[in-house]
PDB file of C-alpha atoms in Angstrom:
ATOM      1  CA  UNK A 152      68.343  23.074  52.438  1.00 39.00           C
ATOM      2  CA  UNK A 153      64.924  24.420  53.194  1.00 38.00           C
ATOM      3  CA  UNK A 154      62.540  23.907  50.180  1.00 40.00           C
ATOM      4  CA  UNK A 155      60.266  26.596  49.165  1.00 41.00           C
ATOM      5  CA  UNK A 156      56.612  26.088  48.482  1.00 39.00           C
ATOM      6  CA  UNK A 157      55.764  25.634  44.884  1.00 39.00           C
ATOM      7  CA  UNK A 158      53.735  28.302  43.165  1.00 39.00           C
ATOM      8  CA  UNK A 159      50.860  25.735  42.818  1.00 39.00           C
ATOM      9  CA  UNK A 160      51.125  24.960  46.555  1.00 37.00           C
ATOM     10  CA  UNK A 161      50.916  28.691  47.502  1.00 38.00           C
ATOM     11  CA  UNK A 162      48.006  29.084  45.062  1.00 41.00           C
ATOM     12  CA  UNK A 163      46.164  26.249  46.561  1.00 42.00           C
ATOM     13  CA  UNK A 164      46.607  27.565  50.067  1.00 41.00           C
ATOM     14  CA  UNK A 165      45.629  31.060  49.110  1.00 69.00           C
ATOM     15  CA  UNK A 166      42.468  29.644  47.459  1.00 73.00           C
ATOM     16  CA  UNK A 167      41.496  27.608  50.564  1.00 74.00           C
ATOM     17  CA  UNK A 168      42.068  30.741  52.725  1.00 76.00           C
ATOM     18  CA  UNK A 169      39.918  32.910  50.378  1.00 76.00           C
ATOM     19  CA  UNK A 170      37.063  30.286  50.500  1.00 78.00           C
ATOM     20  CA  UNK A 171      37.362  30.182  54.233  1.00 82.00           C
ATOM     21  CA  UNK A 172      37.294  33.918  55.052  1.00 80.00           C
ATOM     22  CA  UNK A 173      34.563  34.449  52.502  1.00 78.00           C
ATOM     23  CA  UNK A 174      32.317  32.391  54.741  1.00 82.00           C
ATOM     24  CA  UNK A 175      29.818  34.109  56.949  1.00 85.00           C
ATOM     25  CA  UNK A 176      31.477  35.262  60.170  1.00 88.00           C
ATOM     26  CA  UNK A 177      29.218  33.105  62.422  1.00 90.00           C
ATOM     27  CA  UNK A 178      30.359  29.973  60.387  1.00 91.00           C
ATOM     28  CA  UNK A 179      34.109  31.151  60.734  1.00 92.00           C
ATOM     29  CA  UNK A 180      33.940  31.687  64.410  1.00 94.00           C
ATOM     30  CA  UNK A 181      32.055  28.277  64.759  1.00 94.00           C
ATOM     31  CA  UNK A 182      34.765  26.520  62.896  1.00 94.00           C
ATOM     32  CA  UNK A 183      37.461  28.236  64.815  1.00 95.00           C
ATOM     33  CA  UNK A 184      35.766  27.158  68.128  1.00 95.00           C
ATOM     34  CA  UNK A 185      35.411  23.650  66.968  1.00 96.00           C
ATOM     35  CA  UNK A 186      39.094  23.288  65.881  1.00 95.00           C
ATOM     36  CA  UNK A 187      40.058  24.732  69.271  1.00 94.00           C
ATOM     37  CA  UNK A 188      38.045  22.006  71.025  1.00 95.00           C
ATOM     38  CA  UNK A 189      39.467  19.377  68.557  1.00 95.00           C
ATOM     39  CA  UNK A 190      43.072  20.655  69.377  1.00 94.00           C
ATOM     40  CA  UNK A 191      42.295  20.165  73.072  1.00 94.00           C
ATOM     41  CA  UNK A 192      40.981  16.599  72.664  1.00 93.00           C
ATOM     42  CA  UNK A 193      43.960  15.692  70.514  1.00 93.00           C
ATOM     43  CA  UNK A 194      46.431  17.097  73.125  1.00 91.00           C
ATOM     44  CA  UNK A 195      44.613  15.185  75.858  1.00 88.00           C
ATOM     45  CA  UNK A 196      44.931  11.904  73.963  1.00 88.00           C
ATOM     46  CA  UNK A 197      48.513  12.482  73.591  1.00 87.00           C
ATOM     47  CA  UNK A 198      49.126  13.179  77.091  1.00 82.00           C
ATOM     48  CA  UNK A 199      47.293  10.312  78.455  1.00 79.00           C
ATOM     49  CA  UNK A 200      50.442   8.213  77.371  1.00 75.00           C
ATOM     50  CA  UNK A 201      52.990  10.943  78.075  1.00 74.00           C
ATOM     51  CA  UNK A 202      52.105  12.286  81.500  1.00 64.00           C
ATOM     52  CA  UNK A 203      50.688   9.897  84.260  1.00 61.00           C
ATOM     53  CA  UNK A 204      48.166  11.179  86.655  1.00 61.00           C
ATOM     54  CA  UNK A 205      50.560  11.128  89.724  1.00 54.00           C
ATOM     55  CA  UNK A 206      53.073  13.356  87.777  1.00 55.00           C
ATOM     56  CA  UNK A 207      50.451  15.998  86.861  1.00 58.00           C
ATOM     57  CA  UNK A 208      48.999  16.274  90.549  1.00 62.00           C
ATOM     58  CA  UNK A 209      52.629  16.549  91.957  1.00 64.00           C
ATOM     59  CA  UNK A 210      53.498  19.318  89.462  1.00 68.00           C
ATOM     60  CA  UNK A 211      50.176  21.096  89.464  1.00 72.00           C
ATOM     61  CA  UNK A 212      51.319  24.253  91.336  1.00 74.00           C
ATOM     62  CA  UNK A 213      54.323  24.559  89.282  1.00 76.00           C
ATOM     63  CA  UNK A 214      52.385  24.067  86.109  1.00 77.00           C
ATOM     64  CA  UNK A 215      49.933  26.771  87.359  1.00 80.00           C
ATOM     65  CA  UNK A 216      52.657  29.339  87.677  1.00 83.00           C
ATOM     66  CA  UNK A 217      53.914  28.518  84.076  1.00 83.00           C
ATOM     67  CA  UNK A 218      50.423  29.055  82.733  1.00 85.00           C
ATOM     68  CA  UNK A 219      50.040  32.427  84.427  1.00 87.00           C
ATOM     69  CA  UNK A 220      53.280  33.690  83.022  1.00 88.00           C
ATOM     70  CA  UNK A 221      52.805  32.214  79.510  1.00 87.00           C
ATOM     71  CA  UNK A 222      49.105  33.291  79.614  1.00 89.00           C
ATOM     72  CA  UNK A 223      50.038  36.978  80.361  1.00 92.00           C
ATOM     73  CA  UNK A 224      52.634  37.196  77.421  1.00 92.00           C
ATOM     74  CA  UNK A 225      50.265  35.436  74.966  1.00 93.00           C
ATOM     75  CA  UNK A 226      47.379  37.687  76.003  1.00 92.00           C
ATOM     76  CA  UNK A 227      49.420  40.670  75.232  1.00 94.00           C
ATOM     77  CA  UNK A 228      50.317  39.221  71.687  1.00 94.00           C
ATOM     78  CA  UNK A 229      46.592  38.446  71.128  1.00 95.00           C
ATOM     79  CA  UNK A 230      45.577  41.839  72.295  1.00 95.00           C
ATOM     80  CA  UNK A 231      48.162  43.591  69.971  1.00 95.00           C
ATOM     81  CA  UNK A 232      47.102  41.607  67.005  1.00 96.00           C
ATOM     82  CA  UNK A 233      43.371  42.429  67.735  1.00 96.00           C
ATOM     83  CA  UNK A 234      44.145  46.141  67.754  1.00 96.00           C
ATOM     84  CA  UNK A 235      46.127  45.904  64.583  1.00 95.00           C
ATOM     85  CA  UNK A 236      43.241  44.112  62.795  1.00 95.00           C
ATOM     86  CA  UNK A 237      40.663  46.573  63.945  1.00 95.00           C
ATOM     87  CA  UNK A 238      42.841  49.554  62.873  1.00 95.00           C
ATOM     88  CA  UNK A 239      43.323  47.773  59.467  1.00 94.00           C
ATOM     89  CA  UNK A 240      39.545  47.591  59.204  1.00 95.00           C
ATOM     90  CA  UNK A 241      38.965  51.101  60.168  1.00 95.00           C
ATOM     91  CA  UNK A 242      41.726  52.358  58.007  1.00 94.00           C
ATOM     92  CA  UNK A 243      40.126  50.484  55.020  1.00 94.00           C
ATOM     93  CA  UNK A 244      36.780  52.112  55.709  1.00 95.00           C
ATOM     94  CA  UNK A 245      38.523  55.570  55.878  1.00 96.00           C
ATOM     95  CA  UNK A 246      40.171  54.842  52.486  1.00 95.00           C
ATOM     96  CA  UNK A 247      36.754  54.026  50.940  1.00 96.00           C
ATOM     97  CA  UNK A 248      35.021  57.192  52.393  1.00 96.00           C
ATOM     98  CA  UNK A 249      37.887  59.461  51.200  1.00 96.00           C
ATOM     99  CA  UNK A 250      37.900  58.001  47.606  1.00 96.00           C
ATOM    100  CA  UNK A 251      34.156  58.625  47.473  1.00 95.00           C
ATOM    101  CA  UNK A 252      34.561  62.106  48.860  1.00 95.00           C
ATOM    102  CA  UNK A 253      37.247  63.087  46.364  1.00 95.00           C
ATOM    103  CA  UNK A 254      35.084  61.947  43.462  1.00 95.00           C
ATOM    104  CA  UNK A 255      32.262  63.963  44.850  1.00 93.00           C
ATOM    105  CA  UNK A 256      34.351  67.063  45.410  1.00 93.00           C
ATOM    106  CA  UNK A 257      35.888  66.745  41.853  1.00 94.00           C
ATOM    107  CA  UNK A 258      32.451  66.796  40.456  1.00 93.00           C
ATOM    108  CA  UNK A 259      31.555  69.871  42.447  1.00 92.00           C
ATOM    109  CA  UNK A 260      34.730  71.795  41.307  1.00 90.00           C
ATOM    110  CA  UNK A 261      33.922  71.050  37.702  1.00 91.00           C
ATOM    111  CA  UNK A 262      30.363  72.092  38.062  1.00 90.00           C
ATOM    112  CA  UNK A 263      31.324  75.165  39.785  1.00 89.00           C
ATOM    113  CA  UNK A 264      34.307  76.596  37.935  1.00 88.00           C
ATOM    114  CA  UNK A 265      34.678  74.459  34.743  1.00 87.00           C
ATOM    115  CA  UNK A 266      31.697  74.843  32.545  1.00 88.00           C
ATOM    116  CA  UNK A 267      33.367  73.328  29.427  1.00 88.00           C
ATOM    117  CA  UNK A 268      34.510  70.156  31.310  1.00 89.00           C
ATOM    118  CA  UNK A 269      31.512  69.684  33.631  1.00 90.00           C
ATOM    119  CA  UNK A 270      29.799  67.063  31.331  1.00 92.00           C
ATOM    120  CA  UNK A 271      32.723  64.847  30.585  1.00 92.00           C
ATOM    121  CA  UNK A 272      34.039  64.989  34.253  1.00 93.00           C
ATOM    122  CA  UNK A 273      30.455  63.976  35.211  1.00 94.00           C
ATOM    123  CA  UNK A 274      30.141  61.144  32.645  1.00 94.00           C
ATOM    124  CA  UNK A 275      33.530  59.740  33.578  1.00 95.00           C
ATOM    125  CA  UNK A 276      33.091  59.975  37.319  1.00 95.00           C
ATOM    126  CA  UNK A 277      29.824  58.150  36.894  1.00 96.00           C
ATOM    127  CA  UNK A 278      31.467  55.458  34.845  1.00 96.00           C
ATOM    128  CA  UNK A 279      34.283  55.132  37.309  1.00 96.00           C
ATOM    129  CA  UNK A 280      31.973  54.928  40.415  1.00 96.00           C
ATOM    130  CA  UNK A 281      29.680  52.396  38.577  1.00 96.00           C
ATOM    131  CA  UNK A 282      32.824  50.182  37.682  1.00 95.00           C
ATOM    132  CA  UNK A 283      33.916  50.367  41.272  1.00 95.00           C
ATOM    133  CA  UNK A 284      30.647  49.250  42.734  1.00 95.00           C
ATOM    134  CA  UNK A 285      29.560  46.794  39.874  1.00 94.00           C
ATOM    135  CA  UNK A 286      32.954  45.361  38.889  1.00 92.00           C
ATOM    136  CA  UNK A 287      35.730  46.027  40.999  1.00 92.00           C
ATOM    137  CA  UNK A 288      34.010  45.519  44.308  1.00 92.00           C
ATOM    138  CA  UNK A 289      32.991  41.865  43.773  1.00 89.00           C
ATOM    139  CA  UNK A 290      36.442  41.020  42.464  1.00 86.00           C
ATOM    140  CA  UNK A 291      37.879  42.380  45.750  1.00 86.00           C
ATOM    141  CA  UNK A 292      35.384  40.390  47.888  1.00 83.00           C
ATOM    142  CA  UNK A 293      36.317  37.224  46.040  1.00 78.00           C
ATOM    143  CA  UNK A 294      40.069  37.949  46.505  1.00 75.00           C
ATOM    144  CA  UNK A 295      40.629  38.238  42.726  1.00 78.00           C
ATOM    145  CA  UNK A 296      43.060  40.870  41.285  1.00 81.00           C
ATOM    146  CA  UNK A 297      41.835  44.167  40.294  1.00 86.00           C
ATOM    147  CA  UNK A 298      43.724  46.086  37.589  1.00 87.00           C
ATOM    148  CA  UNK A 299      45.622  49.090  38.980  1.00 86.00           C
ATOM    149  CA  UNK A 300      44.709  51.153  36.011  1.00 87.00           C
ATOM    150  CA  UNK A 301      41.369  52.566  35.423  1.00 90.00           C
ATOM    151  CA  UNK A 302      40.222  53.460  31.842  1.00 93.00           C
ATOM    152  CA  UNK A 303      37.508  55.871  33.306  1.00 93.00           C
ATOM    153  CA  UNK A 304      40.050  57.763  35.224  1.00 93.00           C
ATOM    154  CA  UNK A 305      42.340  57.962  32.201  1.00 94.00           C
ATOM    155  CA  UNK A 306      39.551  59.379  30.119  1.00 93.00           C
ATOM    156  CA  UNK A 307      38.918  61.862  32.963  1.00 93.00           C
ATOM    157  CA  UNK A 308      42.466  62.833  33.192  1.00 93.00           C
ATOM    158  CA  UNK A 309      42.492  63.546  29.400  1.00 93.00           C
ATOM    159  CA  UNK A 310      39.428  65.567  29.648  1.00 91.00           C
ATOM    160  CA  UNK A 311      40.920  67.862  32.340  1.00 91.00           C
ATOM    161  CA  UNK A 312      44.103  68.132  30.210  1.00 91.00           C
ATOM    162  CA  UNK A 313      42.060  69.427  27.248  1.00 90.00           C
ATOM    163  CA  UNK A 314      40.492  72.367  29.215  1.00 87.00           C
ATOM    164  CA  UNK A 315      41.720  75.778  28.273  1.00 90.00           C
ATOM    165  CA  UNK A 316      40.990  78.211  30.977  1.00 86.00           C
ATOM    166  CA  UNK A 317      39.199  81.332  29.908  1.00 84.00           C
ATOM    167  CA  UNK A 318      40.419  83.366  32.840  1.00 89.00           C
ATOM    168  CA  UNK A 319      42.366  83.238  36.101  1.00 90.00           C
ATOM    169  CA  UNK A 320      39.401  81.775  38.081  1.00 90.00           C
ATOM    170  CA  UNK A 321      39.022  78.913  35.708  1.00 89.00           C
ATOM    171  CA  UNK A 322      42.716  78.266  35.845  1.00 91.00           C
ATOM    172  CA  UNK A 323      42.515  78.038  39.637  1.00 92.00           C
ATOM    173  CA  UNK A 324      39.528  75.645  39.443  1.00 91.00           C
ATOM    174  CA  UNK A 325      41.526  73.455  37.024  1.00 91.00           C
ATOM    175  CA  UNK A 326      44.442  73.207  39.164  1.00 92.00           C
ATOM    176  CA  UNK A 327      42.196  72.248  42.107  1.00 92.00           C
ATOM    177  CA  UNK A 328      40.531  69.730  40.045  1.00 92.00           C
ATOM    178  CA  UNK A 329      43.747  68.191  38.851  1.00 93.00           C
ATOM    179  CA  UNK A 330      44.907  67.986  42.448  1.00 94.00           C
ATOM    180  CA  UNK A 331      41.711  66.145  43.359  1.00 94.00           C
ATOM    181  CA  UNK A 332      42.245  63.709  40.555  1.00 94.00           C
ATOM    182  CA  UNK A 333      45.626  62.998  41.748  1.00 95.00           C
ATOM    183  CA  UNK A 334      44.261  62.318  45.208  1.00 95.00           C
ATOM    184  CA  UNK A 335      41.626  60.164  43.656  1.00 95.00           C
ATOM    185  CA  UNK A 336      44.355  58.086  41.946  1.00 94.00           C
ATOM    186  CA  UNK A 337      46.246  57.822  45.254  1.00 95.00           C
ATOM    187  CA  UNK A 338      43.197  56.763  47.152  1.00 94.00           C
ATOM    188  CA  UNK A 339      42.241  54.203  44.543  1.00 94.00           C
ATOM    189  CA  UNK A 340      45.702  52.569  44.842  1.00 94.00           C
ATOM    190  CA  UNK A 341      45.504  52.712  48.690  1.00 92.00           C
ATOM    191  CA  UNK A 342      42.248  50.907  48.456  1.00 93.00           C
ATOM    192  CA  UNK A 343      43.740  47.976  46.252  1.00 90.00           C
ATOM    193  CA  UNK A 344      46.859  47.628  48.290  1.00 87.00           C
ATOM    194  CA  UNK A 345      44.862  47.444  51.661  1.00 84.00           C
ATOM    195  CA  UNK A 346      43.109  44.370  50.452  1.00 80.00           C
ATOM    196  CA  UNK A 347      45.928  42.193  51.875  1.00 78.00           C
ATOM    197  CA  UNK A 348      46.209  41.002  55.427  1.00 81.00           C
ATOM    198  CA  UNK A 349      48.668  43.140  57.619  1.00 86.00           C
ATOM    199  CA  UNK A 350      49.336  40.192  60.081  1.00 90.00           C
ATOM    200  CA  UNK A 351      52.256  38.040  58.452  1.00 89.00           C
ATOM    201  CA  UNK A 352      51.629  34.250  58.309  1.00 87.00           C
ATOM    202  CA  UNK A 353      54.621  33.751  60.752  1.00 90.00           C
ATOM    203  CA  UNK A 354      52.673  35.717  63.438  1.00 92.00           C
ATOM    204  CA  UNK A 355      49.677  33.434  62.944  1.00 93.00           C
ATOM    205  CA  UNK A 356      51.941  30.418  63.349  1.00 93.00           C
ATOM    206  CA  UNK A 357      53.313  31.871  66.527  1.00 93.00           C
ATOM    207  CA  UNK A 358      49.618  32.468  67.823  1.00 94.00           C
ATOM    208  CA  UNK A 359      48.500  29.006  67.089  1.00 94.00           C
ATOM    209  CA  UNK A 360      51.604  27.469  68.632  1.00 94.00           C
ATOM    210  CA  UNK A 361      50.971  29.768  71.843  1.00 93.00           C
ATOM    211  CA  UNK A 362      47.346  28.337  71.926  1.00 94.00           C
ATOM    212  CA  UNK A 363      48.732  24.700  71.688  1.00 94.00           C
ATOM    213  CA  UNK A 364      51.208  25.432  74.609  1.00 92.00           C
ATOM    214  CA  UNK A 365      48.510  26.871  76.750  1.00 93.00           C
ATOM    215  CA  UNK A 366      46.280  23.859  76.000  1.00 93.00           C
ATOM    216  CA  UNK A 367      49.265  21.589  76.930  1.00 90.00           C
ATOM    217  CA  UNK A 368      49.779  23.201  80.273  1.00 87.00           C
ATOM    218  CA  UNK A 369      46.084  23.211  81.052  1.00 88.00           C
ATOM    219  CA  UNK A 370      45.953  19.340  80.716  1.00 86.00           C
ATOM    220  CA  UNK A 371      48.910  19.098  83.028  1.00 82.00           C
ATOM    221  CA  UNK A 372      47.039  20.832  85.950  1.00 82.00           C
ATOM    222  CA  UNK A 373      45.535  18.386  88.438  1.00 79.00           C
ATOM    223  CA  UNK A 374      41.558  18.763  88.435  1.00 82.00           C
ATOM    224  CA  UNK A 375      39.792  16.162  90.539  1.00 81.00           C
ATOM    225  CA  UNK A 376      36.923  15.714  88.178  1.00 86.00           C
ATOM    226  CA  UNK A 377      37.817  14.697  84.676  1.00 86.00           C
ATOM    227  CA  UNK A 378      34.735  15.932  83.103  1.00 90.00           C
ATOM    228  CA  UNK A 379      35.177  19.546  84.690  1.00 92.00           C
ATOM    229  CA  UNK A 380      38.887  19.397  83.495  1.00 89.00           C
ATOM    230  CA  UNK A 381      37.941  18.543  79.964  1.00 91.00           C
ATOM    231  CA  UNK A 382      35.209  21.161  79.940  1.00 93.00           C
ATOM    232  CA  UNK A 383      37.402  23.858  81.282  1.00 92.00           C
ATOM    233  CA  UNK A 384      40.245  23.084  78.865  1.00 93.00           C
ATOM    234  CA  UNK A 385      37.935  22.982  75.832  1.00 95.00           C
ATOM    235  CA  UNK A 386      36.308  26.120  76.962  1.00 95.00           C
ATOM    236  CA  UNK A 387      39.737  27.799  77.287  1.00 94.00           C
ATOM    237  CA  UNK A 388      40.737  26.526  73.723  1.00 95.00           C
ATOM    238  CA  UNK A 389      37.417  27.688  72.128  1.00 96.00           C
ATOM    239  CA  UNK A 390      37.690  31.129  73.658  1.00 95.00           C
ATOM    240  CA  UNK A 391      41.248  31.756  72.313  1.00 96.00           C
ATOM    241  CA  UNK A 392      40.098  30.390  68.892  1.00 96.00           C
ATOM    242  CA  UNK A 393      37.181  32.742  68.736  1.00 96.00           C
ATOM    243  CA  UNK A 394      39.457  35.591  69.392  1.00 96.00           C
ATOM    244  CA  UNK A 395      41.828  34.550  66.603  1.00 95.00           C
ATOM    245  CA  UNK A 396      38.676  34.363  64.400  1.00 95.00           C
ATOM    246  CA  UNK A 397      37.698  37.844  65.118  1.00 95.00           C
ATOM    247  CA  UNK A 398      41.169  38.917  64.360  1.00 95.00           C
ATOM    248  CA  UNK A 399      41.179  37.175  61.103  1.00 93.00           C
ATOM    249  CA  UNK A 400      37.759  38.681  60.128  1.00 92.00           C
ATOM    250  CA  UNK A 401      38.823  42.256  61.078  1.00 93.00           C
ATOM    251  CA  UNK A 402      42.241  41.706  59.204  1.00 92.00           C
ATOM    252  CA  UNK A 403      40.359  40.789  55.882  1.00 90.00           C
ATOM    253  CA  UNK A 404      38.276  43.951  55.591  1.00 90.00           C
ATOM    254  CA  UNK A 405      36.852  43.341  52.157  1.00 88.00           C
ATOM    255  CA  UNK A 406      35.754  39.664  52.772  1.00 85.00           C
ATOM    256  CA  UNK A 407      32.642  38.070  54.281  1.00 80.00           C
ATOM    257  CA  UNK A 408      29.681  39.668  55.806  1.00 84.00           C
ATOM    258  CA  UNK A 409      31.463  41.839  58.182  1.00 87.00           C
ATOM    259  CA  UNK A 410      33.296  43.911  55.682  1.00 88.00           C
ATOM    260  CA  UNK A 411      33.895  47.451  54.421  1.00 92.00           C
ATOM    261  CA  UNK A 412      30.691  48.568  52.767  1.00 92.00           C
ATOM    262  CA  UNK A 413      30.667  50.147  49.185  1.00 94.00           C
ATOM    263  CA  UNK A 414      27.851  52.458  50.288  1.00 95.00           C
ATOM    264  CA  UNK A 415      29.987  55.666  50.036  1.00 95.00           C
ATOM    265  CA  UNK A 416      30.374  55.136  46.358  1.00 96.00           C
ATOM    266  CA  UNK A 417      26.723  54.484  45.868  1.00 95.00           C
ATOM    267  CA  UNK A 418      25.837  57.775  47.760  1.00 95.00           C
ATOM    268  CA  UNK A 419      28.196  59.679  45.497  1.00 95.00           C
ATOM    269  CA  UNK A 420      26.932  58.067  42.563  1.00 94.00           C
ATOM    270  CA  UNK A 421      23.385  59.105  43.313  1.00 94.00           C
ATOM    271  CA  UNK A 422      24.501  62.657  44.162  1.00 93.00           C
ATOM    272  CA  UNK A 423      26.378  63.115  40.876  1.00 93.00           C
ATOM    273  CA  UNK A 424      23.551  61.621  38.897  1.00 92.00           C
ATOM    274  CA  UNK A 425      21.146  64.127  40.520  1.00 90.00           C
ATOM    275  CA  UNK A 426      23.617  67.026  39.712  1.00 85.00           C
ATOM    276  CA  UNK A 427      23.574  67.648  43.541  1.00 78.00           C
ATOM    277  CA  UNK A 428      26.320  69.942  44.821  1.00 66.00           C
ATOM    278  CA  UNK A 429      25.560  69.358  48.469  1.00 68.00           C
ATOM    279  CA  UNK A 430      26.759  65.705  48.705  1.00 56.00           C
TER     280      UNK A 430
END
């Protein structure tokens, strides 16, 4: 029977992955490129014993056809993964901007139509945005768990529930404000759930195996100059690894130096503190 990885093993792997993706993007790309070159060198050492030179020269044309076919399908897979990773990054940016916009809109509604709730709404929104920027965001960047609940939003919800509209106009504003608060809750949960990678681990294994296969076929090609052959194969391996590094960087939108910015929260925070109704 297939043994499952222990919780300690999974935690160790997750910790190692978090440390890696928290590195600067330039360091990640350099390490990926170096690993590609190391893989090319390792495959070369294995093939020196398994595939004599006269065999590789005889089969060079056939190997070229195989490389072309495998390369096309592998390129399509990598392109699809890159598009998916970039879409994940863009979606995370949109979620952050939407959450900040909802907070600003909720404050404007309370300031314009709910005079009795304006100050408690303002205080709790300021506390919430400050908590997101100063407490939750660093936790997300470290890959640590952020509590799904928010005491600040809980107090804000109770403040709105305590409002007794004086007229029809206030009742309409209260209904709109409660809808905005529900949207803020939903956007918050979307941000927290969007922290995970969208590309499954199995797909990563397929991508890495595909890279090894292309390196294997590249070494089977006959190139008169061994130095040129080695350089071309390492260049191909490094290029594939760099693309995989970019995919990983964009599929982890809250880690490293290339990540979603918390600036929308800061902008809304400044606008609410200044009692601005334009932001």
